[in-house]
Short mmCIF file of C-alpha atoms and ligand atoms in Angstrom, two decimals:
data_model
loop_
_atom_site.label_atom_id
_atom_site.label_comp_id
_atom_site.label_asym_id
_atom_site.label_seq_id
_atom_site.Cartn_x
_atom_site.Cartn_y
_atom_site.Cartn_z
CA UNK A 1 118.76 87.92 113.32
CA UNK A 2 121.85 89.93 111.77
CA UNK A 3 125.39 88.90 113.84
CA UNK A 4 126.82 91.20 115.59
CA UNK A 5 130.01 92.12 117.30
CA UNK A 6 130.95 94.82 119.57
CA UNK A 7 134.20 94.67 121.56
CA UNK A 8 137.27 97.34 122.39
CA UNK A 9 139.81 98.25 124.45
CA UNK A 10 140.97 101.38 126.94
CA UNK A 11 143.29 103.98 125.55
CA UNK A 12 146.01 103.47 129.06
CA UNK A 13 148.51 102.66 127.03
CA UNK A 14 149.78 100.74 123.47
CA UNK A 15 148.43 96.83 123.18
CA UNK A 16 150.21 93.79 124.70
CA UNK A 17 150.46 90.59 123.54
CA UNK A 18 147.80 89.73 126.33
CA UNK A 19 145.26 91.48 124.19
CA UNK A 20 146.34 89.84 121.41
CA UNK A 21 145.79 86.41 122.36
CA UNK A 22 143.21 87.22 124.46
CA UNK A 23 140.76 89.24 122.02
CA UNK A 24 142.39 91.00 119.39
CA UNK A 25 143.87 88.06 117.09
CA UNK A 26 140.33 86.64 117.38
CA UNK A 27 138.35 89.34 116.08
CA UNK A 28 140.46 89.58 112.95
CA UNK A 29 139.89 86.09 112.34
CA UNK A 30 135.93 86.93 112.97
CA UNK A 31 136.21 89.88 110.64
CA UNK A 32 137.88 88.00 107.56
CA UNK A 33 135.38 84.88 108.89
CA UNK A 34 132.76 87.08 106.46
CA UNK A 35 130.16 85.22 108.97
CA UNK A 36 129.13 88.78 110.83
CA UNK A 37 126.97 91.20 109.21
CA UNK A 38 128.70 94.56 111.40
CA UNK A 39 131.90 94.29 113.58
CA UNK A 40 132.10 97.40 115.85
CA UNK A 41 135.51 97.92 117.45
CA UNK A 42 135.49 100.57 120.38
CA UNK A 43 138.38 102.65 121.64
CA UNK A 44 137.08 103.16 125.57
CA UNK A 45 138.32 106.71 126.16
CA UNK A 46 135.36 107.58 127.87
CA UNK A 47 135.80 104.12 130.76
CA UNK A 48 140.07 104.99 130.58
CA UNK A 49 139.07 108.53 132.09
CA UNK A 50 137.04 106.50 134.94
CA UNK A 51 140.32 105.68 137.09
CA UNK A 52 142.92 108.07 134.53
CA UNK A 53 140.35 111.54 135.61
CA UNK A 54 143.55 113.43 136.78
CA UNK A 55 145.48 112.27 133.44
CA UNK A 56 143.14 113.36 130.08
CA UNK A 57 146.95 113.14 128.21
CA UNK A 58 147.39 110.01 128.35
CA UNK A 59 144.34 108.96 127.16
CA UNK A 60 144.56 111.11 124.36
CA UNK A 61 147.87 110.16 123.16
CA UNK A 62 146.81 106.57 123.34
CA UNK A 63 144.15 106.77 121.13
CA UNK A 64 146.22 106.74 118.26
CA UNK A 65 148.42 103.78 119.59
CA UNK A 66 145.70 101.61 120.02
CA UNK A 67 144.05 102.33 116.68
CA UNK A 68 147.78 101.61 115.14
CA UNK A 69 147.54 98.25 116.98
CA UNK A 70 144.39 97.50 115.86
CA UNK A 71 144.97 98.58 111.88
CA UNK A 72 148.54 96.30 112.04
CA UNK A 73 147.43 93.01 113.76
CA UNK A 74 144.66 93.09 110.68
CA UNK A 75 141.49 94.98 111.63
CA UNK A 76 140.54 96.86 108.46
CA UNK A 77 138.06 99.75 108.59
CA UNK A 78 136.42 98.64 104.85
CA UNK A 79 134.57 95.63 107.58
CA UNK A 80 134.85 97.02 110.73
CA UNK A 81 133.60 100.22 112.28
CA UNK A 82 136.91 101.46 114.46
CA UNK A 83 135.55 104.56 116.31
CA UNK A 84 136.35 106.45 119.82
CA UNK A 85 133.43 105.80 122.49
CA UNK A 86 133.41 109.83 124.04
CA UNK A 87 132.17 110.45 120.67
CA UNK A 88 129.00 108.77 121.09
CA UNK A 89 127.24 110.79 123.51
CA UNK A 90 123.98 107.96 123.30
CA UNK A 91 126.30 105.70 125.13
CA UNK A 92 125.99 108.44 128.21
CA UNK A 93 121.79 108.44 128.07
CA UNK A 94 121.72 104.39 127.84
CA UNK A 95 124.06 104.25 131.05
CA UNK A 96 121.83 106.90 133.10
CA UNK A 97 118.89 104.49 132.21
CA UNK A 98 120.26 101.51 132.62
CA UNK A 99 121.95 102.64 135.87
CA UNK A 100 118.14 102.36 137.75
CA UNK A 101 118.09 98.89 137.03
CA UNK A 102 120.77 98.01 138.84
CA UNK A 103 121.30 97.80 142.76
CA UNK A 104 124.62 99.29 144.51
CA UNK A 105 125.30 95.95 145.83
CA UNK A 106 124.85 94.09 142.89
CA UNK A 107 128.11 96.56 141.53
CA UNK A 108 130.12 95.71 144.82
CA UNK A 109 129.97 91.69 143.69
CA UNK A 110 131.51 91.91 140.87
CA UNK A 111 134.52 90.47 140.75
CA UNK A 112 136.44 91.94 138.41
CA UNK A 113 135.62 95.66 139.63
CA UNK A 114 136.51 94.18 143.18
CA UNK A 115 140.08 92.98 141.97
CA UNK A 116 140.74 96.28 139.98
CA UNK A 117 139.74 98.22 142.95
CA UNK A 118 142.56 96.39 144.89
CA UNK A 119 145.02 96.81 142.61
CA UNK A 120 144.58 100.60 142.28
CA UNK A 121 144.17 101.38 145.91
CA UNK A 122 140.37 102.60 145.44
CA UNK A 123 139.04 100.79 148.59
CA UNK A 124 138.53 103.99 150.33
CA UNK A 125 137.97 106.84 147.35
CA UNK A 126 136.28 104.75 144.32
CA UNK A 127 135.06 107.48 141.76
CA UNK A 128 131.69 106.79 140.90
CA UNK A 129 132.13 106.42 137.32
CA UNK A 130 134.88 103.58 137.84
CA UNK A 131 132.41 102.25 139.86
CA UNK A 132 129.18 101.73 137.52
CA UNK A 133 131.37 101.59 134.80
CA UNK A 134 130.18 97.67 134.35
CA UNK A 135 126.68 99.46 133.50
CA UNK A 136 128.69 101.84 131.14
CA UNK A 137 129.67 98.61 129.03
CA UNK A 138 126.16 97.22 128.86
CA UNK A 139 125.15 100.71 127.20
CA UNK A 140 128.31 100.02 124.47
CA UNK A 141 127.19 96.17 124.10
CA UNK A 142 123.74 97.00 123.60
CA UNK A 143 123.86 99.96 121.74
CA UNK A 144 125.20 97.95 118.79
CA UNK A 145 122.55 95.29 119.42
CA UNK A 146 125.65 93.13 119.64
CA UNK A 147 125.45 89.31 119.73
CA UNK A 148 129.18 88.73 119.93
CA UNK A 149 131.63 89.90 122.60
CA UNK A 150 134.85 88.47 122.00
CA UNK A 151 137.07 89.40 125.04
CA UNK A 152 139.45 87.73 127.45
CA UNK A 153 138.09 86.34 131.01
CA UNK A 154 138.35 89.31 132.68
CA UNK A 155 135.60 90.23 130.97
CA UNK A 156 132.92 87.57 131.81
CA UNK A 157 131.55 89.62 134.45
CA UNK A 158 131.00 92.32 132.56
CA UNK A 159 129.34 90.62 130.32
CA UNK A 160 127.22 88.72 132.82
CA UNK A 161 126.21 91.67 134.09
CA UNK A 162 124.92 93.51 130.61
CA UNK A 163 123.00 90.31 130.03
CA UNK A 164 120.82 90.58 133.60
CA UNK A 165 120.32 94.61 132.17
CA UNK A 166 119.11 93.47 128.88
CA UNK A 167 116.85 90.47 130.83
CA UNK A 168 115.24 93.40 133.45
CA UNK A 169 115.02 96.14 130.83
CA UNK A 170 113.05 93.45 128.42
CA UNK A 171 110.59 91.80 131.27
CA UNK A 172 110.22 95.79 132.78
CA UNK A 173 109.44 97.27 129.07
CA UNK A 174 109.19 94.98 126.55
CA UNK A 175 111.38 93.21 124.51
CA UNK A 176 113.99 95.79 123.11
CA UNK A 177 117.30 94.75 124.23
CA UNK A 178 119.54 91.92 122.02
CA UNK A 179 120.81 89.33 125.09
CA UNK A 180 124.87 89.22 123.76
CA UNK A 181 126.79 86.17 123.96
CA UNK A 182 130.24 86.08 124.83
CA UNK A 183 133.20 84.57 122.91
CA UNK A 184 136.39 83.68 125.02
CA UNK A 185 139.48 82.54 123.27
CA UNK A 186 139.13 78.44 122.93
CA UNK A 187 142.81 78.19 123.87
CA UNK A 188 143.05 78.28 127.87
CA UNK A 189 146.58 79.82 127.88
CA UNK A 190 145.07 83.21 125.65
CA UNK A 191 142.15 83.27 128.32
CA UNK A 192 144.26 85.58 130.87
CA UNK A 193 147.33 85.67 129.94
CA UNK A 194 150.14 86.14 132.41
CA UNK A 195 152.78 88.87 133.07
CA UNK A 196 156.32 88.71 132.24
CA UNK A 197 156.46 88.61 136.52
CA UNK A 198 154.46 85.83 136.19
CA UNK A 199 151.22 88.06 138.00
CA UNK A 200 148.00 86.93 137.24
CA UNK A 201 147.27 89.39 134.10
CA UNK A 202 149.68 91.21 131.50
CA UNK A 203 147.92 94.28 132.04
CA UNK A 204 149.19 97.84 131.12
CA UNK A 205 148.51 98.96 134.36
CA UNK A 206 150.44 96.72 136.11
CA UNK A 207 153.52 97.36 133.93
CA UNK A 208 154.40 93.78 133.20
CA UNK A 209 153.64 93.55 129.71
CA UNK A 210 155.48 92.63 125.92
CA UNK A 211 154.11 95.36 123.67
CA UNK A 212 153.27 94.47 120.07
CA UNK A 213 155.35 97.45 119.01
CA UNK A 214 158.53 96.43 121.20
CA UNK A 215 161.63 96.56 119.86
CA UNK A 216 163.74 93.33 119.27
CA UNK A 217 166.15 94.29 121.59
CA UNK A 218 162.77 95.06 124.42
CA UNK A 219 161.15 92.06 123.59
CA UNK A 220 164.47 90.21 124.35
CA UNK A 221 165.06 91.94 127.67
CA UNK A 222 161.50 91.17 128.59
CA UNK A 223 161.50 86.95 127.52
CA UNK A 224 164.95 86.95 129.11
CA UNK A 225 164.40 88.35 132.86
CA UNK A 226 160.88 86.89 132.69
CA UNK A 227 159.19 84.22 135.50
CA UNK A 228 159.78 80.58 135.24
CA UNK A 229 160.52 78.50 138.17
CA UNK A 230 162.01 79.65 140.91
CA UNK A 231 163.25 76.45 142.05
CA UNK A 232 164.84 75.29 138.44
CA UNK A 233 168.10 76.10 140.05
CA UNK A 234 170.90 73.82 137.76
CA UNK A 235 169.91 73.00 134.14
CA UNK A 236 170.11 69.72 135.62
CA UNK A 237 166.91 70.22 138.09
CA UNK A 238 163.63 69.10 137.48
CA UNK A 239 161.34 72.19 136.45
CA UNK A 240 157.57 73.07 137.36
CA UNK A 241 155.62 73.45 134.29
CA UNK A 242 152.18 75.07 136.20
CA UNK A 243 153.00 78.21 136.49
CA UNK A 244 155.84 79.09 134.61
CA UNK A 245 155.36 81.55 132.49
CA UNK A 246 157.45 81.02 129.81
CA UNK A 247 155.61 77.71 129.00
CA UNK A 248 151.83 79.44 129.30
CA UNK A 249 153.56 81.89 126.24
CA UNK A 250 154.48 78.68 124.50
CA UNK A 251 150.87 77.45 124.85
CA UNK A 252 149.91 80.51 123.95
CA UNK A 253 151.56 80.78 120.94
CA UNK A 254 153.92 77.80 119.68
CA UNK A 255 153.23 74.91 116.85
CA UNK A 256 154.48 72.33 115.74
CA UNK A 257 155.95 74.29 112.70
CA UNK A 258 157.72 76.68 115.44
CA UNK A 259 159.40 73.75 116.77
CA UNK A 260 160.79 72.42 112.78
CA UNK A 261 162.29 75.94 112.49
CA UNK A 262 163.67 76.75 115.48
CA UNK A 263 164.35 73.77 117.95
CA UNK A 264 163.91 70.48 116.13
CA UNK A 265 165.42 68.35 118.33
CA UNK A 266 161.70 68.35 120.07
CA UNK A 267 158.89 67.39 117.85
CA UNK A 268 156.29 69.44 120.19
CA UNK A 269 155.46 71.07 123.11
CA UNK A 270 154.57 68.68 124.94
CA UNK A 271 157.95 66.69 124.47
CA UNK A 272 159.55 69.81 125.74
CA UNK A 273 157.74 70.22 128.49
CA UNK A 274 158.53 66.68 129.69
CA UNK A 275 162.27 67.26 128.99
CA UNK A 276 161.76 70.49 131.31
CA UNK A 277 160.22 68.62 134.18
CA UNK A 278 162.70 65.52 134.30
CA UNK A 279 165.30 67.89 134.33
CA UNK A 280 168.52 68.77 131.97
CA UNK A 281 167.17 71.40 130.28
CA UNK A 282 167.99 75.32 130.88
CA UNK A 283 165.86 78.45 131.24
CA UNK A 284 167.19 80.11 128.01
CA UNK A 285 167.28 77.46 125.50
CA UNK A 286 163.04 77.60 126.22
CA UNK A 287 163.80 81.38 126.59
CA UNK A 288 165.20 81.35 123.38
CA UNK A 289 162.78 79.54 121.89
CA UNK A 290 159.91 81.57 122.92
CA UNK A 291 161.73 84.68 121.36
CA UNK A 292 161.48 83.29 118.25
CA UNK A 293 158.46 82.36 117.86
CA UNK A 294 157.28 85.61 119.48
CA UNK A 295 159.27 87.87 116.39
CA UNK A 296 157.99 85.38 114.20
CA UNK A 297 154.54 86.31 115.35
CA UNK A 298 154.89 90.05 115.77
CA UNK A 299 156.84 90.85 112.61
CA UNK A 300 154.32 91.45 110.34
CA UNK A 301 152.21 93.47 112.60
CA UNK A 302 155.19 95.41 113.26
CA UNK A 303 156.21 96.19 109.52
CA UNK A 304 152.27 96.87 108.96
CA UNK A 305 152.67 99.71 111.83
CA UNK A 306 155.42 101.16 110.01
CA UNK A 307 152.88 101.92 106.82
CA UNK A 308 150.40 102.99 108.81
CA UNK A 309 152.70 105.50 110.92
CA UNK A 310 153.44 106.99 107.28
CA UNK A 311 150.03 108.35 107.07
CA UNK A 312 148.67 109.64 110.26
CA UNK A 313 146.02 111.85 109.51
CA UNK A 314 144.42 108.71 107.55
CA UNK A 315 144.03 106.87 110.67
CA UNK A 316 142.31 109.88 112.48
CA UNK A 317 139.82 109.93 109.42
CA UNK A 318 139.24 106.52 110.03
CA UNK A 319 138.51 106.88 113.61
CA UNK A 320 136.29 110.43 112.50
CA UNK A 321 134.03 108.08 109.97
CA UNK A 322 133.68 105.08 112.36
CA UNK A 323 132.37 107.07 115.17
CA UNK A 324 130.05 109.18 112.78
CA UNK A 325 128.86 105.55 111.60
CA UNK A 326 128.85 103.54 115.28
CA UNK A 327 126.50 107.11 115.94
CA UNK A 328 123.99 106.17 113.77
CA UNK A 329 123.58 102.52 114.89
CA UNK A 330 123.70 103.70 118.39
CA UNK A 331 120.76 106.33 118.03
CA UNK A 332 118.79 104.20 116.59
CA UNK A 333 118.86 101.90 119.77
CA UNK A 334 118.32 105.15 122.19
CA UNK A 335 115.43 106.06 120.12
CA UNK A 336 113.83 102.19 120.51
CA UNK A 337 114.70 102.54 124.20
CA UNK A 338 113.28 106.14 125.06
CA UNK A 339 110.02 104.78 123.13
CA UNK A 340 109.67 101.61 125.28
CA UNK A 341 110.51 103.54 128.38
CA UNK A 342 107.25 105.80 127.30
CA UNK A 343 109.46 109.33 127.14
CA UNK A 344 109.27 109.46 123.59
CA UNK A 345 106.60 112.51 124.19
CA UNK A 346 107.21 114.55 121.43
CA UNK A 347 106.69 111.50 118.54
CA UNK A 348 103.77 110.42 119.93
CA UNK A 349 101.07 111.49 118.76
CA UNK A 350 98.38 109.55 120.72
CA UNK A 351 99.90 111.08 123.71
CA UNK A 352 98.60 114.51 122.90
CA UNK A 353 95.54 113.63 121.90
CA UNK A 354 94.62 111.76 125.34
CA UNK A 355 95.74 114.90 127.05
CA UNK A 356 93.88 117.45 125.28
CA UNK A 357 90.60 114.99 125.28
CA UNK A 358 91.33 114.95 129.31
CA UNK A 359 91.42 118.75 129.61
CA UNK A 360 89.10 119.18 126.54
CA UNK A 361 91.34 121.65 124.34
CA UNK A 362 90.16 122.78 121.69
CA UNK A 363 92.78 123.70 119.12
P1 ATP B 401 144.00 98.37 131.94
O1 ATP B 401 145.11 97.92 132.82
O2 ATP B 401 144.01 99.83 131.62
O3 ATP B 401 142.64 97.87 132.39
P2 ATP B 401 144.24 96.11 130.22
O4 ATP B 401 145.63 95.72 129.88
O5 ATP B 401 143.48 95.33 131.26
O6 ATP B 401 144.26 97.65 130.55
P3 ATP B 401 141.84 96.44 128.67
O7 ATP B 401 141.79 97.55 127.68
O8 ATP B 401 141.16 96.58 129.99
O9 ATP B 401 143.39 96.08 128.90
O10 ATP B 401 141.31 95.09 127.98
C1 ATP B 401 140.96 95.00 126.62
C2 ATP B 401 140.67 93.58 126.17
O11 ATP B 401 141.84 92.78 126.24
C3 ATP B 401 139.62 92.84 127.01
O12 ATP B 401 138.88 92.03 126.14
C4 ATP B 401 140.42 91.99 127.93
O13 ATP B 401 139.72 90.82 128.31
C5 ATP B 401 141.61 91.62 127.03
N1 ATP B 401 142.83 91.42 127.84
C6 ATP B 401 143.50 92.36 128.53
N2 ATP B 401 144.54 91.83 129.16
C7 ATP B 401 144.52 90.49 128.87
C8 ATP B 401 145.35 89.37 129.22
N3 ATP B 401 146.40 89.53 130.01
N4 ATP B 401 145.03 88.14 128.72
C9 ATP B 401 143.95 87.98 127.93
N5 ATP B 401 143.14 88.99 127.56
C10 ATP B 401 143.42 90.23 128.02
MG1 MG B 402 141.45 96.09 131.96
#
């Protein structure tokens, strides 16, 4: 069986760090891995318009932020298909299909769509679309015949649910549907990574995010107001490490060659953790630290951007050729599902036959 992976993100706004650690440093790694016969990388327009209806703008001018973020942290469109999901129009036919094999109540469990729900103030005017959109994502993974998701935590739900689609379209029609498998970042810091308030999830919506393409001067701002603990009063107090979010960054993202460049008095992280917790060691000396090894990190993705800004009509070409490519894969799977769903009248041939033998036609 060929490996495959499908995965994007929404066009709300330009990529965080959280998606870099969470899915996005991953996939580039899987890409140059040479181990998967087609990557598919998806910018979600068409699920950003579910809860952004009122706001088509933004969503447009993000397109071509997130497909900058993608082409500087490494994905290259020579082995991977980057393309916009709105053009794809299959995607809309597998969700209305899909969408019968799936109960209302089933939707209201899920927990990420519960959370999201909360934190947008939907609890009494949901729009449908946000709604099912966890059906709208089993259409993308399956279209693809993806075998590979590789996406942050949030995600496992998602995921969860295309798998009991592809399990009930299967046992209802036959075996059509690939069953995807889900690949979450083996470091537990990258699973969900924090805001810079220390909330649960860096997440563009909540505002609480380090953007790859932040300036130095931003990216200090943001490491030097952000969370730690609130009770690390003195430099002489003992700190909490659980919690703090300027450690789960360091987890995150440090080494041990961070720490013989920029703060060798520690060997690792874990010595300076224990150094934080017995007390005697300030805020911005980790601050610091963290800072470093963040522009260390984000440089080169940051001087790559600057190319690809040179040339923007490239990028949209890119974008034009992946989704006339990701069209192609994704018609073939509509076709294999419209036959095994029987309402593939007009290529079947034995169809037409039974029925004019039952009403004895004669032409
Ligand atoms: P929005 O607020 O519009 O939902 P978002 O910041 O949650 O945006 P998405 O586009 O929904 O970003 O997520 C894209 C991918 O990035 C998903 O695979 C998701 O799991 C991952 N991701 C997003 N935020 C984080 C985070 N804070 N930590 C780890 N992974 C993340
Ligand atoms: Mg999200």
């Amino acid at each position: 069986m060929k490996k495959i992976i499908l995965t994007g993100d929404r066009p709300t706004g330009k990529l965080h760090v959280g998606h870099y650690a969470g899915s996005l440093k991953r996939r580039v790694e899987l890409q140059n891995s040479g181990e998967y016969d087609e990557i598919y990388i998806m910018i979600a327009d068409a699920q950003a318009l579910t809860d952004n209806a009122d706001n088509p703008e933004k969503v447009r001018q993000n397109i071509i932020e997130v497909a900058l973020d993608y082409m500087s942290c490494g994905l290259d469109p020579e082995k991977s298909v980057l393309f916009i999901q709105s053009q794809i129009p299959e995607l809309c036919e597998l969700s209305f299909y899909y969408m019968n094999l799936v109960t209302v109540s089933r939707l209201q469990r899920n927990p990420t769509v519960k959370t999201e729900i909360k934190m947008r103030n939907f609890e009494t005017s949901i729009p449908v679309g946000f709604f099912t959109y966890p059906i709208s994502q089993a259409a993308d993974i399956t279209a693809f015949k993806a075998t590979t998701v590789p996406v942050g935590e949030d995600q496992m739900p998602m995921v969860e649910q295309t798998r009991e689609i592809v399990r009930k379209f299967n046992s209802v029609y036959g075996e059509t549907l690939t069953d995807p498998d889900i690949l979450l970042p083996s470091n537990k810091a990258c699973l969900r990574l924090p805001g810079i308030d220390g909330k649960a999830k860096m997440s563009k919506s909540l505002g609480n995010c380090i953007y790859l393409s932040d300036s130095k001067d931003e990216i200090k701002k943001k490491i030097m107001s952000m969370y730690t603990d609130p009770d690390h009063v003195q430099v002489s107090d003992p700190g909490k490490i659980e919690g703090n979010t300027v450690f789960t960054y360091l987890d995150a993202f440090s080494n041990e060659e961070h720490f013989g460049r920029y703060l060798p008095d520690y060997a690792n992280l874990d010595e300076l953790k224990a150094h934080y917790q017995r007390g005697g060691l300030g805020d911005v000396k980790v601050k610091k630290f963290l800072l470093n090894v963040l522009l260390e990190e984000l440089e080169p993705i940051q001087n790559k951007r600057k190319e690809l800004e040179k040339d923007i009509p490239y990028i949209y070409e890119v974008l034009r050729n992946g989704s006339i490519c990701a069209r192609n894969k994704a018609s073939e799977t509509l076709d294999d599902v419209k036959k095994a769903m029987k309402i593939n009248y007009f290529d079947d041939e034995e169809l037409i036959k039974a029925q004019s033998e039952k009403y004895g036609s004669d032409k």
